Coordinates of C-alpha atoms and ligand atoms in Angstrom, one line a residue:
M2 CA 89.1 119.7 111.6
D3 CA 89.3 121.9 108.6
K4 CA 86.7 121.8 105.8
F5 CA 86.7 123.2 102.3
V6 CA 83.7 125.2 100.9
I7 CA 83.6 125.0 97.2
R8 CA 81.2 126.8 94.9
G9 CA 81.0 125.0 91.6
G10 CA 80.6 126.2 88.1
E11 CA 83.8 128.1 87.3
P12 CA 86.0 126.9 84.5
L13 CA 89.7 126.7 85.5
L14 CA 91.8 129.2 83.4
G15 CA 95.5 130.0 83.5
T16 CA 98.6 128.2 84.7
V17 CA 99.2 126.0 87.6
R18 CA 102.7 124.9 88.7
I19 CA 103.3 121.3 89.8
S20 CA 105.2 120.6 93.1
G21 CA 107.7 117.9 93.8
A22 CA 106.4 114.3 94.1
K23 CA 105.4 113.3 97.6
N24 CA 105.9 109.6 96.7
A25 CA 109.5 110.3 95.5
A26 CA 110.3 112.7 98.4
L27 CA 109.4 110.1 101.1
P28 CA 111.8 107.4 100.0
C29 CA 114.5 110.0 99.2
M30 CA 114.2 111.3 102.8
A31 CA 114.5 107.7 104.1
A32 CA 117.6 107.2 102.0
A33 CA 119.4 109.8 104.1
L34 CA 119.5 107.2 106.9
L35 CA 122.1 105.3 104.8
T36 CA 124.9 107.9 105.4
D37 CA 126.3 110.0 108.2
Q38 CA 126.8 112.9 105.8
P39 CA 124.2 115.6 104.8
V40 CA 121.7 114.8 102.0
I41 CA 120.3 117.9 100.4
L42 CA 116.9 117.5 98.7
E43 CA 115.3 120.2 96.5
N44 CA 111.7 120.4 95.4
I45 CA 110.3 118.8 98.6
P46 CA 106.6 119.5 98.7
Q47 CA 105.1 121.2 101.7
V48 CA 102.7 118.5 102.7
R49 CA 101.8 116.7 106.0
D50 CA 103.5 113.4 105.1
I51 CA 106.8 115.2 104.7
Q52 CA 106.4 116.7 108.2
T53 CA 105.6 113.3 109.5
T54 CA 108.8 111.9 107.9
R55 CA 110.7 114.8 109.5
N56 CA 109.4 113.8 112.9
L57 CA 110.1 110.1 112.2
L58 CA 113.8 110.8 111.3
A59 CA 114.2 113.3 114.1
A60 CA 113.0 110.8 116.7
M61 CA 115.8 108.5 115.5
G62 CA 118.4 111.2 116.1
A63 CA 118.6 112.8 112.6
E64 CA 118.9 116.5 112.1
V65 CA 116.3 117.6 109.6
E66 CA 115.8 121.2 108.3
L67 CA 112.8 121.4 106.1
G68 CA 113.3 124.1 103.5
F69 CA 109.8 125.4 103.1
G70 CA 110.1 129.1 102.2
R71 CA 113.7 128.7 101.1
A72 CA 114.8 128.7 97.5
Q73 CA 113.8 125.4 95.8
H74 CA 112.3 124.2 99.1
R75 CA 115.8 123.0 99.9
T76 CA 115.8 120.5 102.7
S77 CA 118.8 119.1 104.5
I78 CA 118.9 115.9 106.4
Q79 CA 121.9 114.6 108.4
C80 CA 121.9 111.3 110.2
A81 CA 125.3 111.5 111.8
N82 CA 124.2 109.5 114.9
L83 CA 121.1 107.3 114.9
S84 CA 120.6 106.9 118.6
S85 CA 117.2 105.1 118.3
P86 CA 116.6 103.1 115.0
E87 CA 112.9 102.8 115.7
A88 CA 109.6 103.9 114.0
S89 CA 106.8 104.0 116.6
Y90 CA 103.2 103.0 116.1
E91 CA 102.2 106.7 116.7
L92 CA 104.0 107.7 113.5
V93 CA 103.5 104.7 111.4
K94 CA 99.7 104.7 112.0
T95 CA 99.4 108.2 110.5
M96 CA 101.6 107.4 107.5
R97 CA 102.2 103.8 106.1
A98 CA 105.2 105.0 104.1
S99 CA 107.1 105.1 107.4
T100 CA 107.9 101.5 106.8
L101 CA 110.4 102.8 104.2
V102 CA 112.9 103.2 107.0
L103 CA 113.1 99.5 107.7
G104 CA 115.6 98.6 105.0
P105 CA 117.9 101.6 105.4
L106 CA 118.0 101.2 109.2
V107 CA 118.9 97.5 109.2
A108 CA 121.5 98.2 106.5
R109 CA 123.1 101.1 108.3
C110 CA 122.6 100.3 112.0
G111 CA 122.4 96.5 111.9
R112 CA 119.0 96.7 113.6
A113 CA 115.6 98.3 113.3
R114 CA 112.4 98.2 115.1
V115 CA 109.4 99.4 113.1
S116 CA 105.7 99.2 113.9
L117 CA 103.5 97.1 111.6
P118 CA 101.2 99.5 109.8
G119 CA 97.9 97.6 110.0
G120 CA 95.1 98.1 107.5
C121 CA 94.0 101.4 105.9
A122 CA 91.1 102.9 104.2
I123 CA 92.1 101.6 100.7
G124 CA 92.9 98.0 101.6
A125 CA 94.9 95.6 103.8
R126 CA 98.3 96.8 102.6
P127 CA 100.6 94.2 104.2
I128 CA 104.4 94.5 104.2
D129 CA 105.2 90.8 104.0
L130 CA 107.2 91.3 100.8
H131 CA 109.5 93.9 102.5
I132 CA 110.1 91.4 105.3
K133 CA 110.6 88.4 103.0
G134 CA 113.1 90.3 100.9
L135 CA 115.1 91.5 104.0
E136 CA 115.2 87.9 105.2
Q137 CA 116.6 86.9 101.8
L138 CA 119.3 89.6 102.3
G139 CA 120.2 87.8 105.6
A140 CA 118.3 89.9 108.2
K141 CA 116.8 88.1 111.1
I142 CA 113.2 89.2 111.6
A143 CA 111.0 88.8 114.6
Q144 CA 107.4 90.2 114.9
E145 CA 106.4 91.1 118.5
H146 CA 103.8 93.3 120.0
G147 CA 102.9 94.8 116.7
Y148 CA 106.5 95.6 115.7
V149 CA 108.9 94.2 113.2
E150 CA 112.4 93.8 114.7
A151 CA 115.1 93.2 112.2
S152 CA 118.8 92.6 112.8
A153 CA 121.9 91.7 110.8
T154 CA 125.6 92.1 111.1
R155 CA 126.0 93.0 107.4
L156 CA 123.3 92.2 104.8
K157 CA 124.4 89.9 102.0
G158 CA 123.4 90.4 98.3
A159 CA 120.8 88.0 97.0
E160 CA 118.5 87.2 94.1
I161 CA 115.0 88.4 95.1
A162 CA 111.9 88.0 92.9
F163 CA 108.9 89.9 94.2
D164 CA 105.8 87.7 94.2
K165 CA 103.7 90.9 93.5
I166 CA 104.8 94.3 92.3
T167 CA 105.2 96.7 95.2
V168 CA 106.4 100.3 95.0
T169 CA 107.6 100.9 98.5
G170 CA 108.7 97.3 98.8
T171 CA 111.0 97.8 95.8
E172 CA 112.3 101.0 97.3
D173 CA 112.9 99.5 100.7
L174 CA 114.9 96.6 99.4
L175 CA 116.8 98.8 96.9
M176 CA 118.0 101.0 99.8
A177 CA 118.9 98.0 101.9
A178 CA 120.9 96.4 99.0
T179 CA 123.1 99.4 98.5
L180 CA 125.0 98.6 101.7
A181 CA 124.9 94.8 101.4
E182 CA 127.9 92.7 100.6
G183 CA 128.0 91.7 97.0
E184 CA 125.4 91.8 94.2
T185 CA 121.7 91.9 94.7
V186 CA 119.3 91.3 91.8
L187 CA 115.7 92.4 92.3
Q188 CA 113.2 91.0 89.9
N189 CA 109.5 91.9 89.2
C190 CA 110.3 95.4 90.5
A191 CA 107.9 98.4 90.4
R192 CA 108.8 100.5 87.4
E193 CA 107.3 103.8 88.8
P194 CA 109.3 107.0 88.1
E195 CA 109.6 107.4 91.9
V196 CA 111.7 104.2 92.1
A197 CA 114.0 105.6 89.4
D198 CA 114.3 108.9 91.2
L199 CA 115.3 107.2 94.4
A200 CA 118.0 105.2 92.5
D201 CA 119.2 108.4 91.0
L202 CA 119.8 109.9 94.4
L203 CA 121.4 106.6 95.7
N204 CA 123.8 106.6 92.8
K205 CA 124.7 110.2 93.6
M206 CA 125.4 109.0 97.1
G207 CA 127.9 106.4 95.8
A208 CA 125.7 103.4 95.3
S209 CA 126.0 101.2 92.2
I210 CA 122.5 100.6 90.8
E211 CA 121.5 99.7 87.3
G212 CA 118.0 99.1 85.8
A213 CA 115.8 101.2 88.1
G214 CA 112.6 102.0 86.2
T215 CA 112.7 98.5 84.7
S216 CA 111.5 95.3 86.2
T217 CA 115.1 94.0 87.0
I218 CA 117.4 96.1 89.2
R219 CA 121.0 95.2 89.8
V220 CA 122.8 96.6 92.8
Q221 CA 126.5 96.1 93.6
G222 CA 126.8 96.7 97.3
V223 CA 129.3 99.2 98.7
S224 CA 130.6 99.6 102.3
K225 CA 129.7 103.3 102.7
L226 CA 127.5 105.9 101.1
N227 CA 128.2 109.7 101.0
G228 CA 126.0 112.8 101.2
A229 CA 124.6 114.2 97.9
K230 CA 122.3 116.9 96.5
H231 CA 119.2 115.9 94.5
R232 CA 116.1 117.5 93.0
I233 CA 112.9 115.6 93.4
I234 CA 110.9 114.8 90.2
P235 CA 107.5 116.6 89.7
D236 CA 104.4 115.0 91.1
R237 CA 102.7 113.1 88.3
I238 CA 99.6 112.5 90.4
E239 CA 99.1 116.1 91.2
A240 CA 99.6 116.9 87.5
G241 CA 97.0 114.2 86.6
T242 CA 94.6 115.7 89.1
F243 CA 94.9 119.2 87.7
I244 CA 94.6 117.9 84.1
I245 CA 91.4 116.2 84.9
A246 CA 90.2 119.3 86.8
G247 CA 90.8 121.4 83.7
A248 CA 88.9 119.0 81.5
M249 CA 86.0 118.6 83.8
T250 CA 85.4 122.3 84.4
G251 CA 85.5 123.1 80.7
G252 CA 88.5 125.3 81.3
D253 CA 91.8 126.1 79.5
L254 CA 94.5 125.2 81.9
N255 CA 98.2 125.0 81.5
I256 CA 99.8 122.5 83.9
A257 CA 103.4 123.7 84.1
G258 CA 106.6 122.1 85.4
C259 CA 105.4 118.5 85.1
E260 CA 106.9 115.5 83.3
P261 CA 104.5 114.4 80.5
T262 CA 106.4 111.2 79.9
H263 CA 105.4 110.0 83.4
L264 CA 101.8 110.7 82.6
E265 CA 101.4 108.8 79.3
A266 CA 98.7 106.4 80.5
V267 CA 96.6 109.2 81.9
L268 CA 97.0 111.4 78.8
N269 CA 96.2 108.6 76.5
K270 CA 93.0 107.7 78.4
L271 CA 91.9 111.3 78.4
R272 CA 92.5 111.6 74.7
E273 CA 90.5 108.4 74.2
A274 CA 87.6 110.1 76.0
G275 CA 87.9 113.1 73.7
V276 CA 89.7 115.5 76.0
K277 CA 91.8 118.0 74.0
L278 CA 95.5 118.1 75.2
K279 CA 98.6 119.8 74.0
I280 CA 102.0 118.8 75.2
N281 CA 104.8 121.4 75.1
G282 CA 108.0 120.4 76.8
E283 CA 107.3 120.3 80.6
S284 CA 103.7 121.6 80.2
V285 CA 100.4 120.0 79.4
R286 CA 97.6 122.3 78.2
V287 CA 94.1 121.0 78.6
M288 CA 91.3 122.6 76.7
G289 CA 87.9 121.6 78.0
D290 CA 85.8 123.3 75.4
N291 CA 84.3 120.1 73.9
P292 CA 82.2 117.4 75.5
F293 CA 83.9 114.2 76.3
T294 CA 82.7 110.6 76.1
A295 CA 82.9 107.5 78.3
A296 CA 86.0 105.3 78.2
D297 CA 86.6 102.2 80.3
M298 CA 89.7 102.4 82.5
S299 CA 91.6 99.8 84.5
T300 CA 94.4 100.7 87.0
E301 CA 97.7 98.9 86.6
E302 CA 101.2 99.2 87.9
H303 CA 103.3 101.8 86.0
P304 CA 103.4 102.4 83.0
G305 CA 99.7 101.5 83.3
F306 CA 97.0 103.9 84.5
P307 CA 97.9 104.8 88.2
T308 CA 95.6 103.8 91.0
D309 CA 96.3 107.2 92.5
C310 CA 94.4 108.9 89.7
Q311 CA 91.5 106.4 89.7
A312 CA 89.2 108.4 92.0
Q313 CA 89.8 111.6 90.0
Y314 CA 89.0 109.7 86.7
M315 CA 85.8 108.4 88.2
A316 CA 84.7 112.0 88.9
L317 CA 85.4 112.8 85.3
A318 CA 83.5 109.8 84.1
T319 CA 80.4 111.1 85.8
Q320 CA 80.6 114.0 83.4
A321 CA 81.2 111.9 80.2
E322 CA 78.5 110.9 77.8
G323 CA 77.9 107.1 78.2
T324 CA 79.0 104.3 80.4
S325 CA 82.5 103.9 81.7
V326 CA 83.7 100.8 83.6
V327 CA 86.4 101.7 86.0
T328 CA 88.4 98.6 87.3
E329 CA 90.7 98.9 90.3
N330 CA 93.4 96.2 90.2
I331 CA 95.9 97.4 92.8
F332 CA 93.9 97.9 96.0
E333 CA 90.8 95.9 97.0
N334 CA 88.9 98.7 98.7
R335 CA 89.6 101.9 96.8
F336 CA 86.1 103.0 95.9
M337 CA 85.2 104.9 99.1
H338 CA 84.7 108.1 97.0
A339 CA 82.0 106.4 94.8
Q340 CA 79.3 106.6 97.5
E341 CA 80.1 110.3 98.2
L342 CA 79.9 111.0 94.4
V343 CA 76.5 109.2 94.4
R344 CA 75.4 111.5 97.1
M345 CA 76.2 114.4 94.8
G346 CA 74.0 112.9 92.0
A347 CA 76.4 110.5 90.2
N348 CA 75.1 107.2 88.9
I349 CA 77.7 104.6 90.0
K350 CA 77.3 100.9 90.7
I351 CA 80.0 99.0 92.4
E352 CA 80.5 95.3 91.4
G353 CA 83.5 94.0 93.3
R354 CA 86.6 95.6 91.8
R355 CA 84.5 97.3 89.0
A356 CA 82.6 100.6 89.2
V357 CA 80.1 101.2 86.5
V358 CA 79.7 104.9 85.9
R359 CA 76.8 106.1 83.8
G360 CA 77.0 109.7 82.6
K361 CA 76.5 112.4 82.1
T362 CA 74.7 113.3 85.4
P363 CA 74.4 116.8 86.7
L364 CA 76.2 117.0 90.1
Q365 CA 74.6 118.8 93.1
S366 CA 76.3 120.3 96.1
A367 CA 76.2 118.3 99.3
A368 CA 78.1 117.8 102.5
V369 CA 80.7 115.1 101.8
M370 CA 83.4 113.4 103.7
C371 CA 87.0 112.7 102.6
S372 CA 88.2 109.1 103.3
D373 CA 91.7 109.1 101.9
L374 CA 94.0 111.4 99.9
R375 CA 93.0 110.7 96.4
A376 CA 89.3 110.1 97.2
S377 CA 89.3 113.6 98.6
A378 CA 90.8 115.0 95.4
S379 CA 88.0 113.4 93.4
L380 CA 85.4 115.0 95.6
V381 CA 87.0 118.4 95.1
L382 CA 86.8 117.9 91.3
A383 CA 83.2 116.9 91.6
A384 CA 82.5 120.0 93.7
L385 CA 84.1 122.2 91.1
V386 CA 81.3 121.3 88.6
A387 CA 78.5 120.8 91.1
D388 CA 75.6 123.2 91.3
G389 CA 75.9 125.2 94.5
E390 CA 78.2 125.1 97.6
T391 CA 79.7 121.8 98.6
I392 CA 81.2 121.3 102.0
L393 CA 84.1 118.9 102.2
D394 CA 84.9 117.5 105.6
R395 CA 88.2 116.0 106.8
V396 CA 90.4 117.8 104.4
Y397 CA 93.4 116.7 106.4
H398 CA 93.5 113.8 104.1
L399 CA 94.3 116.2 101.2
D400 CA 96.9 118.1 103.3
R401 CA 98.9 114.9 103.5
G402 CA 99.8 115.0 99.8
Y403 CA 98.7 118.1 97.9
E404 CA 100.8 121.2 98.3
H405 CA 98.7 124.4 98.7
F406 CA 95.8 122.7 96.9
E407 CA 93.2 125.4 97.5
E408 CA 95.6 128.3 96.8
K409 CA 96.6 126.7 93.5
L410 CA 92.9 126.1 92.6
R411 CA 92.0 129.6 93.6
G412 CA 94.8 131.0 91.4
V413 CA 93.2 129.5 88.3
G414 CA 89.7 130.7 89.2
A415 CA 88.1 128.1 91.5
Q416 CA 85.8 129.3 94.2
I417 CA 87.3 127.4 97.2
R418 CA 88.0 128.4 100.7
R419 CA 89.2 126.6 103.8
M420 CA 87.1 126.8 106.9
G421 CA 88.4 125.9 110.4
D422 CA 85.9 123.9 112.4
V423 CA 84.7 126.5 114.8
F424 CA 83.6 123.9 117.3
G425 CA 86.8 121.8 117.0
K426 CA 89.4 124.6 117.4
K427 CA 90.5 125.6 120.9
Ligands
EPU777 N1 101.4 94.4 98.8 C1 101.5 93.1 99.4 N2 102.6 92.9 100.2 C2 103.6 93.9 100.4 C3 103.5 95.1 99.8 C4 102.4 95.3 99.0 O1 100.7 92.3 99.3 O2 104.5 93.6 101.2 C5 100.3 94.6 97.9 C6 99.4 95.8 98.4 O3 98.5 95.3 99.4 C7 98.7 96.3 97.2 C8 99.8 96.0 96.1 O4 100.7 95.1 96.7 O5 97.6 95.5 96.9 C9 100.6 97.3 95.7 O6 101.0 98.0 96.9 P1 102.3 98.8 96.9 O7 103.3 98.2 97.9 O8 102.9 99.0 95.5 O9 101.8 100.2 97.5 P2 102.7 101.1 98.5 O10 104.1 101.0 98.1 O11 102.3 100.9 99.9 C10 102.7 103.2 96.9 C11 102.2 104.6 97.0 C12 100.7 104.7 97.0 C13 100.2 104.1 95.7 C14 100.8 102.6 95.6 C15 100.5 102.0 94.3 C16 104.0 105.7 98.3 C17 104.5 106.3 99.5 N3 102.8 105.2 98.2 O12 102.1 102.5 98.0 O13 100.3 106.1 97.1 O14 98.8 104.0 95.7 O15 102.2 102.6 95.7 O16 100.9 102.7 93.2 O17 104.8 105.6 97.3 C18 98.9 107.9 97.5 O18 99.9 108.6 97.2 O19 97.8 108.3 97.7 C19 99.2 106.5 97.7 C20 98.3 105.7 98.3

């Protein structure tokens, strides 16, 4: 198991370029299941979850050429014959987003067999809303031996109101509705930019979707979709992570190739805390030369502050003057990083869904453990300002979703290196 060794104390200086959004790329890859023609995706990030999705699609009979190293990371997926419309437990357990194939498979093949994901480090994360929505579209669903089995001759358009806002649930049903007969109206949808990006791709493939990015989406079903070429949007969570890193380390960092309009809640909260930011087209410059102060933050669905930047914000709050109350409203158990930050010297008390962070506390190096993707990012940020050498274990969590994280950080002056576990490697 790889580890990171990080020596803190260096301000991040220079320019870092943002990669394509993992959470947009995953549903766009699943959308390729809806057609027998090639779907070409550019700006696919080179991260573990993309490779897992490649394996998932390939196991069903798809031809997937990941474009890492090619211009624009151009990736091509063709699902001419789907011999086995199944997602096994082996794949779903390593990546919950595998359940995104459920809707497209039942829409295209008339059947799907997908493992139930089970709980994960950040909460229970059920998929009941995906299942309920597919039933409303006319699919017959059975749950057996840990699998969801869905079947339908052809899905039929319906009015579906989500009981709770769900990102991949919205994406799953949106994909299913494109090939359903008649009109589908989805209400109380997730408004994340990744949903709008998926709809953009689906419309290029011949779907008829209006309203993606708002809470009501209308889909006129079509009988067939075509291949298409599409460029994935920049990763707003990666951008948010680097912006916070620039502020925390007292650096002067230019975050290039991002979409600042997708980051408004994060930028506004950082401004409230006194962080100096300059927006220039597709770049955000963060100037960390002044001290920042505590600001309470609550996570919300987009356009609110993203839960995927909560852990990183908590690391920043340890370095702010005063008390910040961080409230996590999306997931019930997303504070695993807090105890590790405490081990580095932070003063954090957890009270249910609230974390009370008292700053500013000097952070010290320690051996710390990554528990999930964004928790790991927050520990890297803490290590960048800690005194001494921090060793971060289980960085495979980071590799799931940050492209070349340590190279990018090193490029702007961080002292970080990857270390293979000498005992673990054969
Ligand atoms: N929920 C249900 N029933 C469902 C679906 C969701 O109760 O059928 C609940 C969840 O338990 C949670 C809330 O609804 O409490 C929101 O979950 P959502 O479905 O929106 O999360 P997701 O679609 O599984 C995506 C991202 C996550 C991100 C969340 C919230 C992808 C592939 N994943 O997950 O990203 O945290 O939305 O914004 O898009 C990450 O990248 O680190 C990550 C975890």
